[in-house]
Every structure is written in structure tokens, then in C-alpha cells.
Phi, psi and omega in degrees: 000124180272165182287166179294324180293326177293318178296319178299321181293318178297315181297317179302317181291323178291325176301319183286321190263342188231100180300324180296318177296322180300321178291316182295326184261025180303129181098349178289129181268146181233162179299327181297337179295334183287341182298335184273354186255147175282169176302317180298321179291324177294318178295323178295322176301315179296319180296331179295342176258010179081020182250113183251104182236147169237181185299312180298320182291323177291323179298320178298319179294321178296323180291336184266350186229179180247352183203158173296330177299319180292334175282320187288325186302310179294329178292321177296324180296340180270353184269149174242126183249133184267351182205165177297323179300316179296323180293321176297321179296336183293346174303337181296337179299307179294318182300315180296316181296318180295319180293317181292321176302313182294322182285316188275325187230059183297340179273355176262110184295143175227159178297325179297313181292322177298315178301318179300315182293319178301310184290325177297324177295318177297322178297320178295319178299319181295333181262008177091007181266064186298314182295317179296321178298317180296320178296316179295319180292327176294326173295319177296322178298322175299320176298319179301314181298320180292324176292320177298319178296322183290323186262332186083011177304138181241007178214155178294323181295322178295320177297311184294327178301329181262332183286301178054043187277182177300329175227138180286153174299324180305312179285316187296320183294329175290321176295321177301311181298320180292318181288329175296325176295311181300313180293328182292339178289340176258325183225109189297340180299332180287332174292321176297319178295323179297320177300314180298316180297314181295317179297318180293320178297318179294325180287319188273330188248051182292338183271359182286171186295156186298322182298316178300316181296315181295318178296322179292323177298316179298319179298320179297310184294318181293331177292316176301316183296317182295334177275003178091002181267064184295326180298321179293315179298316178301314182296320180296310182295322180295320178295313182295318185278340169293323179286319182224080183293347181275002181285092184301315182286348170291315177297320178295314181299319179296313178298320182299329178306317184279343184262321188255003182296148176266015182252179179285002183274007180298131184209096184291331177295317178293322178300315178296316181303317182291322177295319178293324177297319177296318180292340180282348179285126189304314185243039181297139178281152177058040179303318178301324179293321176299315180295320178296320180296319179294322177298318177300317181297316180295320180298320179298330181266003181080015180267069192295323182293317177294322177299317180298320180297317182284331173293322177296318179297318180297318181292321182293325186266350177293140180238149171248125185242136178225130178249128178240155182235140165261121186241137178286169178300332181277355176100356181278149181280121179271322182205139175245129182235125179250125179247132179242128177252129187255008179092177188295332187266002179075189183240125175298147180301330181294343182261002184299324180295324177295319179297319179297322179295322179298315180297315180298321185284346185236359186296335180276352181251088187282125176232124182269123176064053180295138178227164179292136182243129177293151184298329183260006178274160177301139180294133181293351179286347178093010183288339184092352180268161173296149182304321184291340180256007180233247184293341175261029184303331179295342183270356191282340182261099181237000000 
């Protein structure tokens, strides 16, 4: 179930684009209708529903809630409507509350206002205003932090469960980090802002999934490196990989700093060294990706034979895994079976420990009939995002 502000936004767009819908929804009130009314007229609308509020009483309600919707719902529950028309008119309760909150208390963040800022940023991006979008989104990020302080939420999922906006925080914060990088290549202040966002995200969302944390760490380190703070980036990656040396995309991210930087710090020898160091870890995760990255590096330098060898290694070591379940009539799992296919050439005995690690690391995440997913296809997890920006996030930096 999406929030009322998300539904209002959808309805507003349909009103503009679909004449048939406009006729069917005749009489439907929208938030934009409140722009034409004075504060006194909005309060009179509320009184017509038996709701008598003044500025101090509304401020107390705003301090106790996160949205005008949360204020409106219990008030709506107290109303009795004699017709469908009256029920349609009741949308004005939420509309008036949202408008007055925004006018009277603009410094108190609300989910409605946060949703507005997020969507306005996407509109700016679509029209080419990347820097303006980032500034607006950084303001929205400040609202997110204030809401987190107010609620004590410690995970993105807890935030989204209550937010239910036009865009989830889970998706938006990744877009924020990505756009700050793009804008930062032209204006370095955005890279500094990206560092602050990533550090705050790592501090506040420690309970979030590993992929989000790992991608945020890479974003943090590459931002430091691009700003010329290579020692800081080195220290971060060394700390993270000392703790978890099997983090394959950590080695790739570290190597990428030296390969893809737009600064004088480009060093292909160091990039190669780090990839080889990662490949030397016995049970490193995403070994084929490490081998492919090294092959790309060799190809870029004209070392075609070495590139061919590592592409062959990546293909040989890539595995396809499928988990199937036998389920009883009552729905309980009777047996779980995991099948791993190692390709036409089989698996060298020296790699058996890596295969076992793969099974151990994924056995709790059951996927029936796993298939290859294109980077630009919808992620099979159901998030609605492209695979490269969700569960395939490690593939997005090429």
C-alpha cells in the first residue's frame, strides 16, 4: 500500500495525461487545489468536517507524527459520510493538513514534503539539471536524517515500511550516491557531500543488507580517492579487507580507484597488483569477476595473451547454481537440493573449497530456477530497479 501523497501524485499525472480518467474522477480533490486557498479557507474546510484546529494545536500534532496522513487518518475515522460525494470531499481533510503543515512549519520535515523533494529532484535530472537535483536531494537527505533522529529508525527497511512514498528510500539513496558522483566530476563539492552521505549511511544503517553496505563503502573510498586523498582510500580498503579478505568486489573497487580515476593518481601497475592480491585469497567471493577485471586491464594494455588466459579462467570458474524444493501438501519444505554446474570443462580439484564456500554462503537464500539476468533487466528480487543497480550492484562500475 502506497502513501496518500504517492497516490495523489499518480492521480495528478493521470488528470493531466488522460482525459477519460479526468471525466471518471470528476469531483476528486487534489493537493494542488489547496494552492488557491488562503489559510483561513483551509481552516474553514476543516471545520466543515467538525475539525477545529489552530496553529498551536496543529504544531503539537506535527511534532507527534511524521505526515499529514498520520494526522488525518484518525480524524477521518471519526467522520460519518451520508453519500459517496461527501466521502470524496473528505480528501480535503488530508489536503488541508498537508498544506498548512507546509506553510506554517516548513522546517518540520514530513513524509509529504520529503516525497515532493525526491520527485522534484528526479524531474530536474530528466531535464538535465543534475547539479540542481543534487542540491535539492541533499536538502531531502537532511530531512531524512531529522526523521531518523525523531523516530530512532536504524534501518532503511524500517523507514520505508512507514514512508511508503512514490520512491523508496532504499532506491533513492542509491540514486543520490550515484548522482553525487556524476555531479562531483564537474564540481568537487559534490564528492565531499557524497563522502558525508556515505559515512552517515554506514553509521546509521548498520543492520542493512551486506550488498548495500559494501556498495556504500566502495562509493566512500572512491570519492576520497577522486579528491586526491589516496592515503585515506588505501586505509579504508585495507581495514575492510583485513576484516573480510574474501570480499571480491572490495578488491575490484580498490583496484578501480587506480584505473578509472580522473586524477594524476592513475596507476595501472597498482591496479593489477590489487586484483592479483584478491585472486590469491583462497575462498574469495566473485572470483570470476576479479578474473574478468584483470583480463580487461590486460586487454587495455595490449597484453592480449594474458587477457585471454584470465577470461578463460573466469569462464572455467563461473558456476551456475539452482536450488529446488520438495514441498508437502501443507506447504512445509521436505527437502532442499542445490545443484551446481561448472561448465563444459568441469571444476579443478583445487577449486573445490571455493565451490563449497559458495554453497555455504548462499544456502539460506533459496532461489528456484535461477537464470542469468541482464544488467539492464529488472532485478529478480522484485525491487523494481534494474539488476545493475540492485542485487547486481557490483557490476555497475565498468
